[in-house]
Amino acid sequence: MLSSLDRKRIDRLYSLLERAEREGDTDMAATLRWAIFTLENR
C-alpha cells in the first residue's frame, strides 16, 4: 500500500504528465509514465 507521501508524489507526477502531454513533450511524458509506474508498483 502506498504511503501518503508516495500518493502525493504520484499525484504531482500525474500533473506534470498532463502538462508534458499538453505541450507535446513526448520524452518527458514517457519519463514521467515510467516514474509513476515505478512508484505505483513498489
JSON list of N, CA, C and O in Angstrom, two decimals:
[
{"chain": "A", "resi": 1, "resn": "MET", "atom": "N", "xyz": [0.84, -1.19, 0.00]},
{"chain": "A", "resi": 1, "resn": "MET", "atom": "CA", "xyz": [0.00, 0.00, 0.00]},
{"chain": "A", "resi": 1, "resn": "MET", "atom": "C", "xyz": [0.89, 1.25, 0.00]},
{"chain": "A", "resi": 1, "resn": "MET", "atom": "O", "xyz": [1.95, 1.28, 0.61]},
{"chain": "A", "resi": 2, "resn": "LEU", "atom": "N", "xyz": [0.43, 2.27, -0.69]},
{"chain": "A", "resi": 2, "resn": "LEU", "atom": "CA", "xyz": [1.21, 3.49, -0.82]},
{"chain": "A", "resi": 2, "resn": "LEU", "atom": "C", "xyz": [1.05, 4.38, 0.42]},
{"chain": "A", "resi": 2, "resn": "LEU", "atom": "O", "xyz": [-0.04, 4.51, 0.97]},
{"chain": "A", "resi": 3, "resn": "SER", "atom": "N", "xyz": [2.15, 4.99, 0.82]},
{"chain": "A", "resi": 3, "resn": "SER", "atom": "CA", "xyz": [2.08, 5.95, 1.92]},
{"chain": "A", "resi": 3, "resn": "SER", "atom": "C", "xyz": [1.47, 7.25, 1.38]},
{"chain": "A", "resi": 3, "resn": "SER", "atom": "O", "xyz": [1.38, 7.46, 0.17]},
{"chain": "A", "resi": 4, "resn": "SER", "atom": "N", "xyz": [1.09, 8.11, 2.29]},
{"chain": "A", "resi": 4, "resn": "SER", "atom": "CA", "xyz": [0.50, 9.38, 1.85]},
{"chain": "A", "resi": 4, "resn": "SER", "atom": "C", "xyz": [1.54, 10.22, 1.10]},
{"chain": "A", "resi": 4, "resn": "SER", "atom": "O", "xyz": [1.20, 10.95, 0.16]},
{"chain": "A", "resi": 5, "resn": "LEU", "atom": "N", "xyz": [2.80, 10.10, 1.48]},
{"chain": "A", "resi": 5, "resn": "LEU", "atom": "CA", "xyz": [3.86, 10.83, 0.77]},
{"chain": "A", "resi": 5, "resn": "LEU", "atom": "C", "xyz": [4.00, 10.31, -0.66]},
{"chain": "A", "resi": 5, "resn": "LEU", "atom": "O", "xyz": [4.10, 11.09, -1.61]},
{"chain": "A", "resi": 6, "resn": "ASP", "atom": "N", "xyz": [3.98, 8.98, -0.83]},
{"chain": "A", "resi": 6, "resn": "ASP", "atom": "CA", "xyz": [4.06, 8.40, -2.17]},
{"chain": "A", "resi": 6, "resn": "ASP", "atom": "C", "xyz": [2.86, 8.83, -3.01]},
{"chain": "A", "resi": 6, "resn": "ASP", "atom": "O", "xyz": [2.99, 9.13, -4.19]},
{"chain": "A", "resi": 7, "resn": "ARG", "atom": "N", "xyz": [1.68, 8.86, -2.41]},
{"chain": "A", "resi": 7, "resn": "ARG", "atom": "CA", "xyz": [0.47, 9.27, -3.13]},
{"chain": "A", "resi": 7, "resn": "ARG", "atom": "C", "xyz": [0.60, 10.72, -3.60]},
{"chain": "A", "resi": 7, "resn": "ARG", "atom": "O", "xyz": [0.23, 11.05, -4.73]},
{"chain": "A", "resi": 8, "resn": "LYS", "atom": "N", "xyz": [1.15, 11.59, -2.74]},
{"chain": "A", "resi": 8, "resn": "LYS", "atom": "CA", "xyz": [1.35, 12.99, -3.13]},
{"chain": "A", "resi": 8, "resn": "LYS", "atom": "C", "xyz": [2.35, 13.10, -4.28]},
{"chain": "A", "resi": 8, "resn": "LYS", "atom": "O", "xyz": [2.16, 13.89, -5.20]},
{"chain": "A", "resi": 9, "resn": "ARG", "atom": "N", "xyz": [3.41, 12.31, -4.21]},
{"chain": "A", "resi": 9, "resn": "ARG", "atom": "CA", "xyz": [4.40, 12.31, -5.29]},
{"chain": "A", "resi": 9, "resn": "ARG", "atom": "C", "xyz": [3.77, 11.87, -6.60]},
{"chain": "A", "resi": 9, "resn": "ARG", "atom": "O", "xyz": [4.00, 12.47, -7.66]},
{"chain": "A", "resi": 10, "resn": "ILE", "atom": "N", "xyz": [2.99, 10.81, -6.54]},
{"chain": "A", "resi": 10, "resn": "ILE", "atom": "CA", "xyz": [2.35, 10.29, -7.75]},
{"chain": "A", "resi": 10, "resn": "ILE", "atom": "C", "xyz": [1.36, 11.31, -8.31]},
{"chain": "A", "resi": 10, "resn": "ILE", "atom": "O", "xyz": [1.31, 11.54, -9.52]},
{"chain": "A", "resi": 11, "resn": "ASP", "atom": "N", "xyz": [0.59, 11.94, -7.44]},
{"chain": "A", "resi": 11, "resn": "ASP", "atom": "CA", "xyz": [-0.34, 12.98, -7.90]},
{"chain": "A", "resi": 11, "resn": "ASP", "atom": "C", "xyz": [0.40, 14.10, -8.60]},
{"chain": "A", "resi": 11, "resn": "ASP", "atom": "O", "xyz": [-0.04, 14.60, -9.64]},
{"chain": "A", "resi": 12, "resn": "ARG", "atom": "N", "xyz": [1.53, 14.51, -8.05]},
{"chain": "A", "resi": 12, "resn": "ARG", "atom": "CA", "xyz": [2.33, 15.57, -8.66]},
{"chain": "A", "resi": 12, "resn": "ARG", "atom": "C", "xyz": [2.88, 15.11, -10.02]},
{"chain": "A", "resi": 12, "resn": "ARG", "atom": "O", "xyz": [2.88, 15.88, -10.99]},
{"chain": "A", "resi": 13, "resn": "LEU", "atom": "N", "xyz": [3.32, 13.87, -10.09]},
{"chain": "A", "resi": 13, "resn": "LEU", "atom": "CA", "xyz": [3.82, 13.35, -11.36]},
{"chain": "A", "resi": 13, "resn": "LEU", "atom": "C", "xyz": [2.73, 13.31, -12.41]},
{"chain": "A", "resi": 13, "resn": "LEU", "atom": "O", "xyz": [2.98, 13.60, -13.59]},
{"chain": "A", "resi": 14, "resn": "TYR", "atom": "N", "xyz": [1.51, 12.95, -12.03]},
{"chain": "A", "resi": 14, "resn": "TYR", "atom": "CA", "xyz": [0.39, 12.96, -12.97]},
{"chain": "A", "resi": 14, "resn": "TYR", "atom": "C", "xyz": [0.13, 14.38, -13.48]},
{"chain": "A", "resi": 14, "resn": "TYR", "atom": "O", "xyz": [-0.16, 14.57, -14.67]},
{"chain": "A", "resi": 15, "resn": "SER", "atom": "N", "xyz": [0.22, 15.36, -12.61]},
{"chain": "A", "resi": 15, "resn": "SER", "atom": "CA", "xyz": [0.04, 16.76, -13.04]},
{"chain": "A", "resi": 15, "resn": "SER", "atom": "C", "xyz": [1.10, 17.16, -14.05]},
{"chain": "A", "resi": 15, "resn": "SER", "atom": "O", "xyz": [0.81, 17.79, -15.07]},
{"chain": "A", "resi": 16, "resn": "LEU", "atom": "N", "xyz": [2.34, 16.77, -13.76]},
{"chain": "A", "resi": 16, "resn": "LEU", "atom": "CA", "xyz": [3.43, 17.07, -14.69]},
{"chain": "A", "resi": 16, "resn": "LEU", "atom": "C", "xyz": [3.25, 16.31, -16.01]},
{"chain": "A", "resi": 16, "resn": "LEU", "atom": "O", "xyz": [3.56, 16.86, -17.09]},
{"chain": "A", "resi": 17, "resn": "LEU", "atom": "N", "xyz": [2.74, 15.10, -15.94]},
{"chain": "A", "resi": 17, "resn": "LEU", "atom": "CA", "xyz": [2.49, 14.31, -17.15]},
{"chain": "A", "resi": 17, "resn": "LEU", "atom": "C", "xyz": [1.44, 15.00, -18.02]},
{"chain": "A", "resi": 17, "resn": "LEU", "atom": "O", "xyz": [1.62, 15.11, -19.24]},
{"chain": "A", "resi": 18, "resn": "GLU", "atom": "N", "xyz": [0.37, 15.47, -17.42]},
{"chain": "A", "resi": 18, "resn": "GLU", "atom": "CA", "xyz": [-0.66, 16.17, -18.19]},
{"chain": "A", "resi": 18, "resn": "GLU", "atom": "C", "xyz": [-0.08, 17.39, -18.88]},
{"chain": "A", "resi": 18, "resn": "GLU", "atom": "O", "xyz": [-0.38, 17.66, -20.05]},
{"chain": "A", "resi": 19, "resn": "ARG", "atom": "N", "xyz": [0.77, 18.12, -18.17]},
{"chain": "A", "resi": 19, "resn": "ARG", "atom": "CA", "xyz": [1.40, 19.30, -18.74]},
{"chain": "A", "resi": 19, "resn": "ARG", "atom": "C", "xyz": [2.31, 18.93, -19.91]},
{"chain": "A", "resi": 19, "resn": "ARG", "atom": "O", "xyz": [2.28, 19.57, -20.97]},
{"chain": "A", "resi": 20, "resn": "ALA", "atom": "N", "xyz": [3.12, 17.89, -19.73]},
{"chain": "A", "resi": 20, "resn": "ALA", "atom": "CA", "xyz": [4.03, 17.45, -20.79]},
{"chain": "A", "resi": 20, "resn": "ALA", "atom": "C", "xyz": [3.24, 17.02, -22.03]},
{"chain": "A", "resi": 20, "resn": "ALA", "atom": "O", "xyz": [3.64, 17.33, -23.16]},
{"chain": "A", "resi": 21, "resn": "GLU", "atom": "N", "xyz": [2.13, 16.33, -21.82]},
{"chain": "A", "resi": 21, "resn": "GLU", "atom": "CA", "xyz": [1.31, 15.89, -22.95]},
{"chain": "A", "resi": 21, "resn": "GLU", "atom": "C", "xyz": [0.69, 17.09, -23.66]},
{"chain": "A", "resi": 21, "resn": "GLU", "atom": "O", "xyz": [0.62, 17.12, -24.90]},
{"chain": "A", "resi": 22, "resn": "ARG", "atom": "N", "xyz": [0.23, 18.07, -22.90]},
{"chain": "A", "resi": 22, "resn": "ARG", "atom": "CA", "xyz": [-0.35, 19.28, -23.49]},
{"chain": "A", "resi": 22, "resn": "ARG", "atom": "C", "xyz": [0.66, 20.02, -24.34]},
{"chain": "A", "resi": 22, "resn": "ARG", "atom": "O", "xyz": [0.33, 20.55, -25.41]},
{"chain": "A", "resi": 23, "resn": "GLU", "atom": "N", "xyz": [1.90, 20.05, -23.86]},
{"chain": "A", "resi": 23, "resn": "GLU", "atom": "CA", "xyz": [2.96, 20.78, -24.55]},
{"chain": "A", "resi": 23, "resn": "GLU", "atom": "C", "xyz": [3.63, 19.95, -25.64]},
{"chain": "A", "resi": 23, "resn": "GLU", "atom": "O", "xyz": [4.49, 20.46, -26.35]},
{"chain": "A", "resi": 24, "resn": "GLY", "atom": "N", "xyz": [3.24, 18.70, -25.76]},
{"chain": "A", "resi": 24, "resn": "GLY", "atom": "CA", "xyz": [3.79, 17.85, -26.81]},
{"chain": "A", "resi": 24, "resn": "GLY", "atom": "C", "xyz": [5.19, 17.33, -26.52]},
{"chain": "A", "resi": 24, "resn": "GLY", "atom": "O", "xyz": [5.90, 16.92, -27.44]},
{"chain": "A", "resi": 25, "resn": "ASP", "atom": "N", "xyz": [5.59, 17.33, -25.27]},
{"chain": "A", "resi": 25, "resn": "ASP", "atom": "CA", "xyz": [6.93, 16.86, -24.88]},
{"chain": "A", "resi": 25, "resn": "ASP", "atom": "C", "xyz": [6.86, 15.34, -24.63]},
{"chain": "A", "resi": 25, "resn": "ASP", "atom": "O", "xyz": [6.67, 14.89, -23.51]},
{"chain": "A", "resi": 26, "resn": "THR", "atom": "N", "xyz": [7.05, 14.58, -25.70]},
{"chain": "A", "resi": 26, "resn": "THR", "atom": "CA", "xyz": [6.88, 13.13, -25.61]},
{"chain": "A", "resi": 26, "resn": "THR", "atom": "C", "xyz": [7.97, 12.46, -24.77]},
{"chain": "A", "resi": 26, "resn": "THR", "atom": "O", "xyz": [7.69, 11.46, -24.09]},
{"chain": "A", "resi": 27, "resn": "ASP", "atom": "N", "xyz": [9.18, 12.98, -24.80]},
{"chain": "A", "resi": 27, "resn": "ASP", "atom": "CA", "xyz": [10.26, 12.40, -24.00]},
{"chain": "A", "resi": 27, "resn": "ASP", "atom": "C", "xyz": [9.96, 12.55, -22.51]},
{"chain": "A", "resi": 27, "resn": "ASP", "atom": "O", "xyz": [10.12, 11.61, -21.73]},
{"chain": "A", "resi": 28, "resn": "MET", "atom": "N", "xyz": [9.53, 13.73, -22.11]},
{"chain": "A", "resi": 28, "resn": "MET", "atom": "CA", "xyz": [9.20, 13.96, -20.71]},
{"chain": "A", "resi": 28, "resn": "MET", "atom": "C", "xyz": [8.00, 13.12, -20.29]},
{"chain": "A", "resi": 28, "resn": "MET", "atom": "O", "xyz": [7.98, 12.56, -19.19]},
{"chain": "A", "resi": 29, "resn": "ALA", "atom": "N", "xyz": [7.01, 13.03, -21.15]},
{"chain": "A", "resi": 29, "resn": "ALA", "atom": "CA", "xyz": [5.82, 12.23, -20.84]},
{"chain": "A", "resi": 29, "resn": "ALA", "atom": "C", "xyz": [6.20, 10.77, -20.61]},
{"chain": "A", "resi": 29, "resn": "ALA", "atom": "O", "xyz": [5.72, 10.14, -19.66]},
{"chain": "A", "resi": 30, "resn": "ALA", "atom": "N", "xyz": [7.06, 10.23, -21.44]},
{"chain": "A", "resi": 30, "resn": "ALA", "atom": "CA", "xyz": [7.49, 8.85, -21.29]},
{"chain": "A", "resi": 30, "resn": "ALA", "atom": "C", "xyz": [8.26, 8.65, -19.98]},
{"chain": "A", "resi": 30, "resn": "ALA", "atom": "O", "xyz": [8.05, 7.66, -19.27]},
{"chain": "A", "resi": 31, "resn": "THR", "atom": "N", "xyz": [9.11, 9.60, -19.66]},
{"chain": "A", "resi": 31, "resn": "THR", "atom": "CA", "xyz": [9.88, 9.53, -18.41]},
{"chain": "A", "resi": 31, "resn": "THR", "atom": "C", "xyz": [8.95, 9.57, -17.20]},
{"chain": "A", "resi": 31, "resn": "THR", "atom": "O", "xyz": [9.11, 8.81, -16.24]},
{"chain": "A", "resi": 32, "resn": "LEU", "atom": "N", "xyz": [7.97, 10.46, -17.25]},
{"chain": "A", "resi": 32, "resn": "LEU", "atom": "CA", "xyz": [7.02, 10.57, -16.14]},
{"chain": "A", "resi": 32, "resn": "LEU", "atom": "C", "xyz": [6.17, 9.32, -16.01]},
{"chain": "A", "resi": 32, "resn": "LEU", "atom": "O", "xyz": [5.90, 8.86, -14.90]},
{"chain": "A", "resi": 33, "resn": "ARG", "atom": "N", "xyz": [5.75, 8.74, -17.13]},
{"chain": "A", "resi": 33, "resn": "ARG", "atom": "CA", "xyz": [4.98, 7.49, -17.08]},
{"chain": "A", "resi": 33, "resn": "ARG", "atom": "C", "xyz": [5.79, 6.39, -16.39]},
{"chain": "A", "resi": 33, "resn": "ARG", "atom": "O", "xyz": [5.26, 5.62, -15.59]},
{"chain": "A", "resi": 34, "resn": "TRP", "atom": "N", "xyz": [7.08, 6.31, -16.72]},
{"chain": "A", "resi": 34, "resn": "TRP", "atom": "CA", "xyz": [7.94, 5.30, -16.11]},
{"chain": "A", "resi": 34, "resn": "TRP", "atom": "C", "xyz": [8.09, 5.55, -14.60]},
{"chain": "A", "resi": 34, "resn": "TRP", "atom": "O", "xyz": [8.02, 4.63, -13.80]},
{"chain": "A", "resi": 35, "resn": "ALA", "atom": "N", "xyz": [8.26, 6.79, -14.22]},
{"chain": "A", "resi": 35, "resn": "ALA", "atom": "CA", "xyz": [8.38, 7.13, -12.80]},
{"chain": "A", "resi": 35, "resn": "ALA", "atom": "C", "xyz": [7.10, 6.77, -12.04]},
{"chain": "A", "resi": 35, "resn": "ALA", "atom": "O", "xyz": [7.16, 6.20, -10.95]},
{"chain": "A", "resi": 36, "resn": "ILE", "atom": "N", "xyz": [5.97, 7.08, -12.62]},
{"chain": "A", "resi": 36, "resn": "ILE", "atom": "CA", "xyz": [4.67, 6.74, -11.99]},
{"chain": "A", "resi": 36, "resn": "ILE", "atom": "C", "xyz": [4.54, 5.23, -11.87]},
{"chain": "A", "resi": 36, "resn": "ILE", "atom": "O", "xyz": [4.17, 4.71, -10.82]},
{"chain": "A", "resi": 37, "resn": "PHE", "atom": "N", "xyz": [4.85, 4.53, -12.95]},
{"chain": "A", "resi": 37, "resn": "PHE", "atom": "CA", "xyz": [4.77, 3.06, -12.94]},
{"chain": "A", "resi": 37, "resn": "PHE", "atom": "C", "xyz": [5.65, 2.48, -11.82]},
{"chain": "A", "resi": 37, "resn": "PHE", "atom": "O", "xyz": [5.22, 1.61, -11.08]},
{"chain": "A", "resi": 38, "resn": "THR", "atom": "N", "xyz": [6.87, 2.99, -11.73]},
{"chain": "A", "resi": 38, "resn": "THR", "atom": "CA", "xyz": [7.81, 2.50, -10.74]},
{"chain": "A", "resi": 38, "resn": "THR", "atom": "C", "xyz": [7.30, 2.73, -9.32]},
{"chain": "A", "resi": 38, "resn": "THR", "atom": "O", "xyz": [7.36, 1.83, -8.47]},
{"chain": "A", "resi": 39, "resn": "LEU", "atom": "N", "xyz": [6.80, 3.92, -9.05]},
{"chain": "A", "resi": 39, "resn": "LEU", "atom": "CA", "xyz": [6.28, 4.22, -7.70]},
{"chain": "A", "resi": 39, "resn": "LEU", "atom": "C", "xyz": [5.04, 3.39, -7.37]},
{"chain": "A", "resi": 39, "resn": "LEU", "atom": "O", "xyz": [4.88, 2.93, -6.24]},
{"chain": "A", "resi": 40, "resn": "GLU", "atom": "N", "xyz": [4.16, 3.23, -8.34]},
{"chain": "A", "resi": 40, "resn": "GLU", "atom": "CA", "xyz": [2.92, 2.51, -8.07]},
{"chain": "A", "resi": 40, "resn": "GLU", "atom": "C", "xyz": [3.14, 1.02, -7.90]},
{"chain": "A", "resi": 40, "resn": "GLU", "atom": "O", "xyz": [2.30, 0.35, -7.28]},
{"chain": "A", "resi": 41, "resn": "ASN", "atom": "N", "xyz": [4.24, 0.50, -8.39]},
{"chain": "A", "resi": 41, "resn": "ASN", "atom": "CA", "xyz": [4.46, -0.94, -8.35]},
{"chain": "A", "resi": 41, "resn": "ASN", "atom": "C", "xyz": [5.59, -1.36, -7.42]},
{"chain": "A", "resi": 41, "resn": "ASN", "atom": "O", "xyz": [6.15, -2.44, -7.57]},
{"chain": "A", "resi": 42, "resn": "ARG", "atom": "N", "xyz": [5.92, -0.56, -6.42]},
{"chain": "A", "resi": 42, "resn": "ARG", "atom": "CA", "xyz": [6.95, -0.97, -5.46]},
{"chain": "A", "resi": 42, "resn": "ARG", "atom": "C", "xyz": [6.33, -1.77, -4.35]},
{"chain": "A", "resi": 42, "resn": "ARG", "atom": "O", "xyz": [5.24, -1.73, -4.01]}
]
